[in-house]
Amino acid sequence: MDEEPGEIFETNPRSLQFITITDEPESQKGEFANTVRSHARRSFVYRKRDPRLKQTRTQTPRPVQGPGSEDFTDDPRKRQGKFKLNTWSMTPRKKAVRGDGKKIGVPVPIISNNESLQPYERAIRPTSIKNVATKQLVDHFKTAFTRNIFAINYDSSWNIFDVTDSALLHVTCCMIAQNRDILCGTEDSQNTLYHKGEMMKIMTLRLTEPSHRLSDADVFSVAVLVILESIRGTFQAATAHRVGLLRMVDMRGGYQSFEYSPLMLRLLAWTDIAYSIRFATLPVFPCLFPNSITAEDPLASNAKSSLVTIPFLQPRRETALILSTLRKISLAIDLPNLTLDDKRIIVSDLYNIQHRLISSLNSPSRMEISDLDHAFRIASLVYLNHFIREQSNRARLHDNLLSRLAGILTSTRLDLEFSTADSEFEVRDVQWMKDLLMWIVFVALAASREDAMRVGFVVALRRAEPGILRLGLDELKARHKRVIWRDTKCSNALDEIWNEITQGGLGMRFGHVKI
């Protein structure tokens, strides 16, 4: 019985011409290229008609044009769209959309039950989150991150659920993701890199558009990016973004032109402070916050009298001003039922004292102060960042300050200075200086992460106060409270450090010599 013509398979197809285009004249390469493409198309057709490749199919495929058929043609234009290489992936590409419906590279959840919400609210509102990564960022912001932005957002004027600008949306998510990375000990997670890249892409398109006018959201987004790069310690990236930020601020009329927005002033001031702290530069913006700092400022009426007592050693006026301000901030920040005016005063004092400390420490002129006074100013700046602003010790923001502090403490023999006291007044002075040194080392240990540096701090302390290990934890805490103390934060940090010293042996040996 004869087979149907459609079932006949050409087991010995016609031979294909072998050609090479490497050694042929340039004028004939186009013709040879068409021949190569024709061979590839014919090979594809032969493979589709091969019954051995059809055994796994459950239905008869559609007829395929091939040599000998009426519709067969060698014209490549008539066969356009029918050619496919075997190496091409057959998996369909996924289409991801964000809250406003535009395609992006990483999926962001969409809300469908309330279309009146803003785009960013549709994307990350907790009650409708479908994307796990975005939900984790929101959860981190609500639980662990909001405490860190007291100095910037004490009045809740920066509500991430009201953000509608796309660049500001991404840089806010990047800030939250980076904070989570730092706390988890992760280096640049996928979320951090993605949101940073999207923000930079958006800002590049905006700034290259001649008709675009700079907005507050543009300045805000770049300022946050400078802060993030400063915290990471990436000098080139932070400097490049800072140069762009300064140009944007000048185009908007200068730093003073943002006085209508206290939030923008605080953010720009923190950008300036963070960059100056990390890379040892002078601030470029003036401090426009109301200044209520005086050396004679009384503390709140419900402050503890033990913390108001002026130390036996009367320091110079600048040191007394720093000491008084840090005590005031540390006591007032945790008081219950603070009003917005109370918070505004605390925040203004915080910015003023940080600006004053940075200007003195990073000044090109030499400071005519003692080594202990110099170390106290550095430790005060670290204290404000770590215990008040709650910057993690895993961030690189304090690296420069800690290196300078380690250089002072390891090169100065304070123990020799303490041993020269003879009169009763000098003994009381020395006791205060020891308490001050203990507080400086405590702040340094709490903010540092490198073992070698931490051992150096403990060694300097044990040289000046050999009986430190004979003190009880309560007595050690009482001596710290005579200087500056934020109760809960400092108590938790001291407990960890004390356990590390007494049980872990931190600083018990220096090289092979026990001290």
Coordinates of C-alpha atoms in Angstrom, one line a residue:
M1 CA 0.0 0.0 0.0
D2 CA 1.4 3.3 -1.0
E3 CA 2.1 6.0 1.6
E4 CA 0.5 9.4 1.4
P5 CA 2.8 12.0 -0.1
G6 CA 2.8 14.0 3.1
E7 CA 4.3 11.1 5.0
I8 CA 7.3 10.7 2.9
F9 CA 10.5 11.9 4.6
E10 CA 13.6 12.7 2.7
T11 CA 16.2 10.6 4.4
N12 CA 19.0 11.7 2.1
P13 CA 18.4 15.5 1.6
R14 CA 20.2 17.3 -1.1
S15 CA 23.8 18.2 -0.3
L16 CA 24.5 21.7 0.7
Q17 CA 27.2 23.8 -0.8
F18 CA 30.2 24.3 1.5
I19 CA 31.4 27.9 1.4
T20 CA 33.7 30.1 3.3
I21 CA 33.7 33.9 3.4
T22 CA 37.0 34.5 5.1
D23 CA 39.2 34.5 2.0
E24 CA 36.7 35.6 -0.6
P25 CA 36.5 39.1 -2.2
E26 CA 34.8 41.7 -0.2
S27 CA 32.3 42.3 -3.0
Q28 CA 31.0 38.7 -2.8
K29 CA 30.7 38.4 1.1
G30 CA 27.1 39.6 1.0
E31 CA 26.1 36.9 -1.5
F32 CA 27.9 34.1 0.6
A33 CA 26.2 35.4 3.8
N34 CA 22.8 34.9 2.2
T35 CA 23.8 31.4 1.2
V36 CA 24.8 30.6 4.8
R37 CA 21.4 31.9 6.2
S38 CA 19.6 29.8 3.5
H39 CA 21.5 26.7 4.6
A40 CA 20.5 27.3 8.3
R41 CA 16.8 27.8 7.3
R42 CA 16.8 24.6 5.3
S43 CA 18.4 22.7 8.2
F44 CA 15.7 24.0 10.5
V45 CA 13.0 22.8 8.1
Y46 CA 14.6 19.3 7.7
R47 CA 14.7 18.9 11.5
K48 CA 11.0 19.8 11.9
R49 CA 10.0 17.2 9.2
D50 CA 12.2 14.4 10.8
P51 CA 9.8 11.8 12.2
R52 CA 12.3 10.8 14.8
L53 CA 11.9 14.2 16.4
K54 CA 8.2 14.0 16.3
Q55 CA 7.8 10.9 18.5
T56 CA 7.5 13.0 21.7
R57 CA 4.7 15.2 20.3
T58 CA 1.1 14.4 21.1
Q59 CA -0.5 16.1 18.1
T60 CA 0.3 16.4 14.4
P61 CA 2.3 19.6 13.7
R62 CA 1.2 22.0 11.1
P63 CA 2.6 21.4 7.6
V64 CA 6.0 23.0 7.1
Q65 CA 7.1 24.5 3.8
G66 CA 10.2 22.8 2.3
P67 CA 12.0 22.0 -0.9
G68 CA 9.6 20.6 -3.4
S69 CA 6.5 22.3 -2.0
E70 CA 4.5 24.8 -4.1
D71 CA 4.9 27.6 -1.6
F72 CA 8.6 27.1 -1.0
T73 CA 10.8 30.1 -1.8
D74 CA 14.4 31.1 -1.3
D75 CA 13.5 34.7 -0.7
P76 CA 14.6 35.5 2.9
R77 CA 12.0 38.3 3.2
K78 CA 9.1 36.0 2.6
R79 CA 10.4 33.6 5.3
Q80 CA 11.0 36.3 7.9
G81 CA 9.9 35.3 11.4
K82 CA 10.0 31.6 10.7
F83 CA 13.7 31.0 11.4
K84 CA 14.9 30.0 14.9
L85 CA 18.2 28.6 16.1
N86 CA 18.3 25.5 18.2
T87 CA 20.4 27.2 20.8
W88 CA 17.8 29.9 21.5
S89 CA 16.0 29.6 24.8
M90 CA 12.4 28.5 24.6
T91 CA 11.5 29.9 28.0
P92 CA 9.1 32.9 27.8
R93 CA 10.5 36.1 29.3
K94 CA 8.7 37.3 32.4
K95 CA 7.2 40.8 32.5
A96 CA 7.6 42.7 35.7
V97 CA 5.7 45.8 36.6
R98 CA 5.8 48.2 39.4
G99 CA 3.1 50.0 41.3
D100 CA 2.3 52.5 38.5
G101 CA 2.2 49.7 35.8
K102 CA 5.5 50.4 34.1
K103 CA 7.8 47.5 33.3
I104 CA 11.0 47.3 35.5
G105 CA 13.6 44.6 36.2
V106 CA 12.5 43.6 39.7
P107 CA 8.8 42.9 40.5
V108 CA 7.0 45.2 42.9
P109 CA 3.6 44.4 44.3
I110 CA 0.5 46.0 42.9
I111 CA -2.7 46.8 44.8
S112 CA -6.0 46.4 43.0
N113 CA -8.6 47.1 45.7
N114 CA -7.9 50.8 46.0
E115 CA -6.8 52.6 42.9
S116 CA -7.1 56.0 44.5
L117 CA -3.8 55.5 46.4
Q118 CA -0.6 57.1 45.3
P119 CA 1.8 55.0 43.2
Y120 CA 4.2 54.4 46.1
E121 CA 1.4 53.5 48.4
R122 CA 0.1 51.0 45.9
A123 CA 3.6 49.5 45.8
I124 CA 4.5 49.0 49.4
R125 CA 1.4 49.5 51.6
P126 CA 1.8 46.7 54.2
T127 CA -1.7 45.4 54.0
S128 CA -1.4 44.6 50.3
I129 CA 2.3 43.5 49.9
K130 CA 2.8 40.5 47.6
N131 CA 6.6 41.0 47.0
V132 CA 8.7 39.4 49.8
A133 CA 11.7 41.6 49.3
T134 CA 9.6 44.8 49.5
K135 CA 7.7 43.5 52.5
Q136 CA 11.0 42.9 54.3
L137 CA 12.1 46.4 53.7
V138 CA 8.9 47.9 55.0
D139 CA 9.1 45.6 58.1
H140 CA 12.7 46.7 58.8
F141 CA 11.7 50.4 58.4
K142 CA 8.8 50.0 60.9
T143 CA 10.8 47.9 63.5
A144 CA 14.5 48.7 63.4
F145 CA 15.1 51.7 61.2
T146 CA 12.7 54.5 62.4
R147 CA 14.7 54.9 65.7
N148 CA 17.8 55.9 63.7
I149 CA 16.2 58.9 62.0
F150 CA 15.1 60.8 65.2
A151 CA 17.5 63.7 64.4
I152 CA 16.2 64.0 60.8
N153 CA 12.6 63.0 61.1
Y154 CA 11.6 63.8 64.6
D155 CA 8.3 65.5 63.4
S156 CA 7.4 62.6 61.0
S157 CA 7.5 65.0 58.0
W158 CA 9.3 62.4 55.9
N159 CA 6.6 59.7 55.5
I160 CA 7.8 57.0 53.1
F161 CA 4.2 55.9 52.5
D162 CA 3.5 59.4 51.0
V163 CA 6.4 59.4 48.6
T164 CA 5.3 59.7 44.9
D165 CA 8.6 60.8 43.2
S166 CA 10.2 57.7 41.6
A167 CA 13.8 58.8 42.4
L168 CA 13.0 59.5 46.0
L169 CA 11.1 56.2 46.2
H170 CA 14.1 54.2 45.1
V171 CA 16.7 56.1 47.2
T172 CA 14.5 55.7 50.3
C173 CA 14.3 51.9 49.7
C174 CA 18.0 51.9 49.1
M175 CA 18.6 53.6 52.5
I176 CA 16.4 51.1 54.3
A177 CA 18.1 48.2 52.5
Q178 CA 21.6 49.5 53.3
N179 CA 20.7 49.9 56.9
R180 CA 19.5 46.3 57.0
D181 CA 22.7 45.2 55.3
I182 CA 24.9 46.9 57.9
L183 CA 23.0 45.5 60.8
C184 CA 23.2 42.0 59.3
G185 CA 26.8 42.3 58.3
T186 CA 26.0 42.0 54.5
E187 CA 27.9 43.9 51.9
D188 CA 25.6 45.5 49.2
S189 CA 22.6 43.2 48.9
Q190 CA 20.7 42.8 45.7
N191 CA 18.0 45.1 47.0
T192 CA 20.5 47.8 47.8
L193 CA 22.2 47.7 44.4
Y194 CA 18.9 47.6 42.5
H195 CA 17.3 50.6 44.2
K196 CA 20.5 52.6 44.0
G197 CA 20.9 51.8 40.3
E198 CA 17.3 52.7 39.5
M199 CA 17.6 56.0 41.4
M200 CA 20.8 56.9 39.5
K201 CA 19.2 56.0 36.2
I202 CA 16.2 58.2 36.8
M203 CA 18.3 61.1 38.0
T204 CA 20.6 60.8 34.9
L205 CA 17.6 61.0 32.6
R206 CA 16.2 64.0 34.4
L207 CA 19.4 66.0 34.6
T208 CA 20.2 65.4 30.9
E209 CA 16.7 66.6 29.9
P210 CA 17.1 70.3 28.9
S211 CA 13.5 71.2 29.9
H212 CA 13.7 69.6 33.4
R213 CA 13.5 71.9 36.4
L214 CA 15.2 70.9 39.6
S215 CA 12.8 70.0 42.3
D216 CA 13.1 69.4 46.1
A217 CA 12.8 65.7 45.4
D218 CA 15.8 65.8 43.1
V219 CA 18.0 67.5 45.7
F220 CA 16.6 65.3 48.5
S221 CA 17.4 62.1 46.5
V222 CA 21.0 63.1 45.8
A223 CA 21.6 64.2 49.4
V224 CA 20.5 60.8 50.7
L225 CA 22.8 59.2 48.2
V226 CA 25.8 61.2 49.6
I227 CA 24.9 60.0 53.1
L228 CA 24.7 56.4 52.0
E229 CA 28.1 56.5 50.2
S230 CA 29.7 58.3 53.2
I231 CA 28.4 55.6 55.6
R232 CA 29.9 53.0 53.3
G233 CA 33.2 54.9 53.1
T234 CA 33.3 55.0 49.3
F235 CA 35.2 58.3 48.8
Q236 CA 35.0 58.6 45.0
A237 CA 31.3 57.9 44.8
A238 CA 30.5 60.1 47.8
T239 CA 32.6 63.0 46.4
A240 CA 31.1 62.8 42.9
H241 CA 27.6 62.9 44.3
R242 CA 28.5 65.7 46.7
V243 CA 29.9 67.8 43.9
G244 CA 26.6 67.3 42.0
L245 CA 24.6 68.1 45.1
L246 CA 26.5 71.4 45.7
R247 CA 25.8 72.4 42.1
M248 CA 22.1 71.6 42.5
V249 CA 21.9 73.6 45.8
D250 CA 23.6 76.6 44.1
M251 CA 21.1 76.3 41.2
R252 CA 18.3 76.5 43.7
G253 CA 19.6 79.6 45.3
G254 CA 22.0 78.3 47.9
Y255 CA 21.6 76.4 51.2
Q256 CA 19.7 79.3 52.8
S257 CA 17.0 79.1 50.2
F258 CA 15.7 75.9 51.8
E259 CA 14.7 77.6 55.1
Y260 CA 11.1 77.1 54.1
S261 CA 11.6 73.4 54.6
P262 CA 13.1 72.4 58.0
L263 CA 13.3 68.8 56.8
M264 CA 15.4 69.7 53.8
L265 CA 17.7 71.8 56.1
R266 CA 18.2 68.9 58.5
L267 CA 18.9 66.5 55.6
L268 CA 21.4 68.8 53.9
A269 CA 23.1 69.4 57.3
W270 CA 23.4 65.7 58.0
T271 CA 24.8 65.2 54.5
D272 CA 27.4 67.8 55.2
I273 CA 28.2 66.3 58.7
A274 CA 28.4 62.7 57.5
Y275 CA 30.7 63.5 54.7
S276 CA 33.0 65.7 56.9
I277 CA 33.1 63.0 59.6
R278 CA 34.0 60.2 57.3
F279 CA 36.6 62.0 55.1
A280 CA 37.9 64.6 57.6
T281 CA 36.8 67.7 55.8
L282 CA 35.3 71.0 57.0
P283 CA 31.6 71.6 56.6
V284 CA 30.5 73.6 53.6
F285 CA 27.1 74.6 54.8
P286 CA 26.6 77.1 57.7
C287 CA 24.7 76.0 60.7
L288 CA 21.3 77.7 60.5
F289 CA 19.6 76.0 63.5
P290 CA 18.7 78.0 66.5
N291 CA 21.6 77.9 69.0
S292 CA 20.6 77.4 72.6
I293 CA 24.0 76.0 73.6
T294 CA 25.8 77.8 76.5
A295 CA 28.2 76.4 79.1
E296 CA 25.8 77.6 81.9
D297 CA 22.7 76.0 80.5
P298 CA 20.7 74.3 83.2
L299 CA 19.3 70.8 82.5
A300 CA 15.7 69.9 82.6
S301 CA 14.0 70.2 86.0
N302 CA 13.6 66.5 86.3
A303 CA 17.2 65.7 85.5
K304 CA 19.3 63.7 87.9
S305 CA 21.4 65.9 90.2
S306 CA 24.4 63.5 89.9
L307 CA 24.7 64.3 86.3
V308 CA 24.5 68.1 86.7
T309 CA 27.5 68.2 89.1
I310 CA 30.4 70.1 87.6
P311 CA 33.5 67.9 87.8
F312 CA 36.4 68.7 90.1
L313 CA 38.7 69.6 87.3
Q314 CA 37.3 72.8 85.8
P315 CA 37.9 72.4 82.0
R316 CA 38.3 75.2 79.6
R317 CA 35.1 76.9 78.4
E318 CA 34.8 75.0 75.1
T319 CA 35.1 71.6 76.8
A320 CA 32.6 72.7 79.4
L321 CA 30.2 73.7 76.6
I322 CA 30.6 70.3 74.9
L323 CA 30.1 68.4 78.2
S324 CA 27.0 70.4 79.2
T325 CA 25.4 70.0 75.7
L326 CA 26.0 66.2 75.5
R327 CA 24.6 65.7 79.0
K328 CA 21.5 67.8 78.1
I329 CA 20.8 65.8 74.9
S330 CA 21.4 62.4 76.5
L331 CA 19.0 63.2 79.3
A332 CA 16.2 64.9 77.4
I333 CA 16.0 62.5 74.4
D334 CA 14.5 59.7 76.3
L335 CA 12.1 61.8 78.5
P336 CA 8.5 60.7 78.1
N337 CA 5.8 63.0 76.5
L338 CA 8.2 65.3 74.7
T339 CA 6.5 68.0 72.7
L340 CA 7.5 68.9 69.1
D341 CA 9.1 72.1 70.5
D342 CA 11.2 70.0 73.0
K343 CA 12.3 67.8 70.2
R344 CA 13.1 70.7 68.0
I345 CA 15.4 72.2 70.6
I346 CA 17.2 68.9 71.1
V347 CA 17.7 68.5 67.4
S348 CA 18.9 72.0 67.0
D349 CA 21.5 71.5 69.8
L350 CA 22.6 68.2 68.2
Y351 CA 23.3 69.9 64.9
N352 CA 25.0 72.9 66.4
I353 CA 27.3 70.9 68.6
Q354 CA 28.2 68.5 65.8
H355 CA 29.0 71.4 63.5
R356 CA 31.1 73.0 66.2
L357 CA 33.1 69.8 66.9
I358 CA 33.8 69.0 63.3
S359 CA 34.9 72.6 62.6
S360 CA 37.4 72.4 65.5
L361 CA 38.7 68.9 64.9
N362 CA 39.1 69.2 61.1
S363 CA 40.5 72.7 61.2
P364 CA 43.9 73.0 59.4
S365 CA 45.3 75.1 62.3
R366 CA 46.7 73.2 65.2
M367 CA 44.5 73.1 68.4
E368 CA 46.3 74.2 71.5
I369 CA 44.7 71.7 73.8
S370 CA 45.9 68.7 75.8
D371 CA 45.8 65.2 74.4
L372 CA 43.0 64.2 76.8
D373 CA 40.9 67.2 75.7
H374 CA 41.5 66.3 72.1
A375 CA 40.5 62.7 72.7
F376 CA 37.4 63.9 74.5
R377 CA 36.3 65.9 71.6
I378 CA 36.7 63.1 69.1
A379 CA 34.9 60.7 71.5
S380 CA 32.1 63.2 71.9
L381 CA 31.5 63.3 68.1
V382 CA 31.6 59.5 68.0
Y383 CA 29.2 59.4 71.0
L384 CA 26.7 61.6 69.2
N385 CA 26.7 59.5 66.1
H386 CA 26.6 56.1 67.8
F387 CA 24.4 56.6 70.9
I388 CA 22.2 59.6 69.8
R389 CA 21.9 59.1 66.0
E390 CA 22.3 55.3 66.6
Q391 CA 24.7 54.7 63.7
S392 CA 25.9 51.0 63.8
N393 CA 29.5 50.2 64.7
R394 CA 29.5 48.1 61.5
A395 CA 29.3 51.2 59.4
R396 CA 32.4 52.9 58.2
L397 CA 31.3 56.3 59.3
H398 CA 33.6 56.4 62.3
D399 CA 36.7 54.8 60.8
N400 CA 38.6 58.1 60.5
L401 CA 37.7 59.3 64.0
L402 CA 38.5 56.0 65.6
S403 CA 41.9 55.9 63.9
R404 CA 42.7 59.4 65.2
L405 CA 41.5 58.5 68.7
A406 CA 43.7 55.3 68.7
G407 CA 46.7 57.3 67.7
I408 CA 46.3 59.7 70.6
L409 CA 45.6 57.1 73.3
T410 CA 48.4 54.8 72.2
S411 CA 51.0 57.5 71.8
T412 CA 50.3 59.4 75.1
R413 CA 51.4 58.0 78.5
L414 CA 48.5 59.3 80.5
D415 CA 49.5 57.0 83.3
L416 CA 52.6 59.1 83.9
E417 CA 50.6 62.2 84.1
F418 CA 48.2 60.7 86.6
S419 CA 51.0 59.5 88.8
T420 CA 52.4 63.0 89.4
A421 CA 49.5 64.2 91.6
D422 CA 50.5 65.0 95.2
S423 CA 48.0 67.5 96.8
E424 CA 44.4 66.7 97.6
F425 CA 43.1 69.0 94.8
E426 CA 45.3 67.4 92.3
V427 CA 44.2 63.9 93.4
R428 CA 40.6 64.9 92.8
D429 CA 41.6 66.3 89.4
V430 CA 43.3 63.1 88.5
Q431 CA 40.2 61.1 89.5
W432 CA 38.1 63.1 87.2
M433 CA 40.6 62.7 84.4
K434 CA 40.6 58.9 84.9
D435 CA 36.8 58.9 84.7
L436 CA 37.0 60.9 81.5
L437 CA 39.5 58.5 80.0
M438 CA 37.4 55.5 81.0
W439 CA 34.4 57.1 79.3
I440 CA 36.4 57.8 76.1
V441 CA 37.6 54.2 75.9
F442 CA 34.1 53.0 76.5
V443 CA 32.7 55.1 73.6
A444 CA 35.6 53.9 71.4
L445 CA 35.0 50.3 72.2
A446 CA 31.2 50.6 71.6
A447 CA 31.7 52.2 68.1
S448 CA 34.7 50.1 66.9
R449 CA 34.7 46.7 65.2
E450 CA 38.4 45.9 64.5
D451 CA 40.0 43.7 67.1
A452 CA 43.5 45.2 66.9
M453 CA 42.1 48.7 67.5
R454 CA 39.9 47.5 70.4
V455 CA 42.8 45.8 72.1
G456 CA 44.8 49.0 71.8
F457 CA 42.0 51.0 73.6
V458 CA 41.8 48.5 76.5
V459 CA 45.6 48.5 76.8
A460 CA 45.7 52.3 77.1
L461 CA 43.0 52.2 79.7
R462 CA 44.7 49.5 81.8
R463 CA 47.9 51.4 81.8
A464 CA 46.2 54.5 83.2
E465 CA 43.9 52.5 85.6
P466 CA 45.6 49.2 86.5
G467 CA 42.8 48.3 88.9
I468 CA 40.0 48.5 86.3
L469 CA 39.2 44.8 86.5
R470 CA 38.8 45.0 90.3
L471 CA 35.9 47.3 89.9
G472 CA 32.4 45.9 89.8
L473 CA 30.1 46.6 86.9
D474 CA 27.9 48.9 89.0
E475 CA 30.8 51.0 90.1
L476 CA 32.1 51.2 86.6
K477 CA 28.7 52.4 85.4
A478 CA 28.5 55.0 88.1
R479 CA 31.9 56.4 87.1
H480 CA 30.8 56.6 83.5
K481 CA 27.6 58.4 84.6
R482 CA 29.7 61.2 86.0
V483 CA 30.7 62.1 82.5
I484 CA 27.9 61.6 79.9
W485 CA 25.4 58.8 79.8
R486 CA 22.2 57.8 77.9
D487 CA 20.8 55.3 80.2
T488 CA 19.4 52.3 78.2
K489 CA 21.7 52.6 75.2
C490 CA 24.9 53.0 77.2
S491 CA 23.9 50.4 79.8
N492 CA 23.4 47.7 77.1
A493 CA 26.7 48.6 75.4
L494 CA 28.6 48.6 78.7
D495 CA 27.3 45.1 79.6
E496 CA 28.5 43.7 76.3
I497 CA 31.9 45.3 76.5
W498 CA 32.4 44.2 80.2
N499 CA 31.6 40.6 79.3
E500 CA 34.0 40.8 76.4
I501 CA 36.8 42.1 78.6
T502 CA 36.3 39.9 81.6
Q503 CA 35.2 36.7 79.8
G504 CA 36.6 37.0 76.3
G505 CA 40.0 38.4 77.5
L506 CA 39.9 41.5 75.3
G507 CA 43.1 43.5 76.1
M508 CA 44.3 41.0 78.7
R509 CA 47.5 40.4 76.6
F510 CA 49.4 42.7 74.4
G511 CA 51.5 40.5 72.1
H512 CA 53.0 37.9 74.4
V513 CA 53.3 40.1 77.5
K514 CA 50.5 40.1 80.0
I515 CA 49.8 43.6 81.4

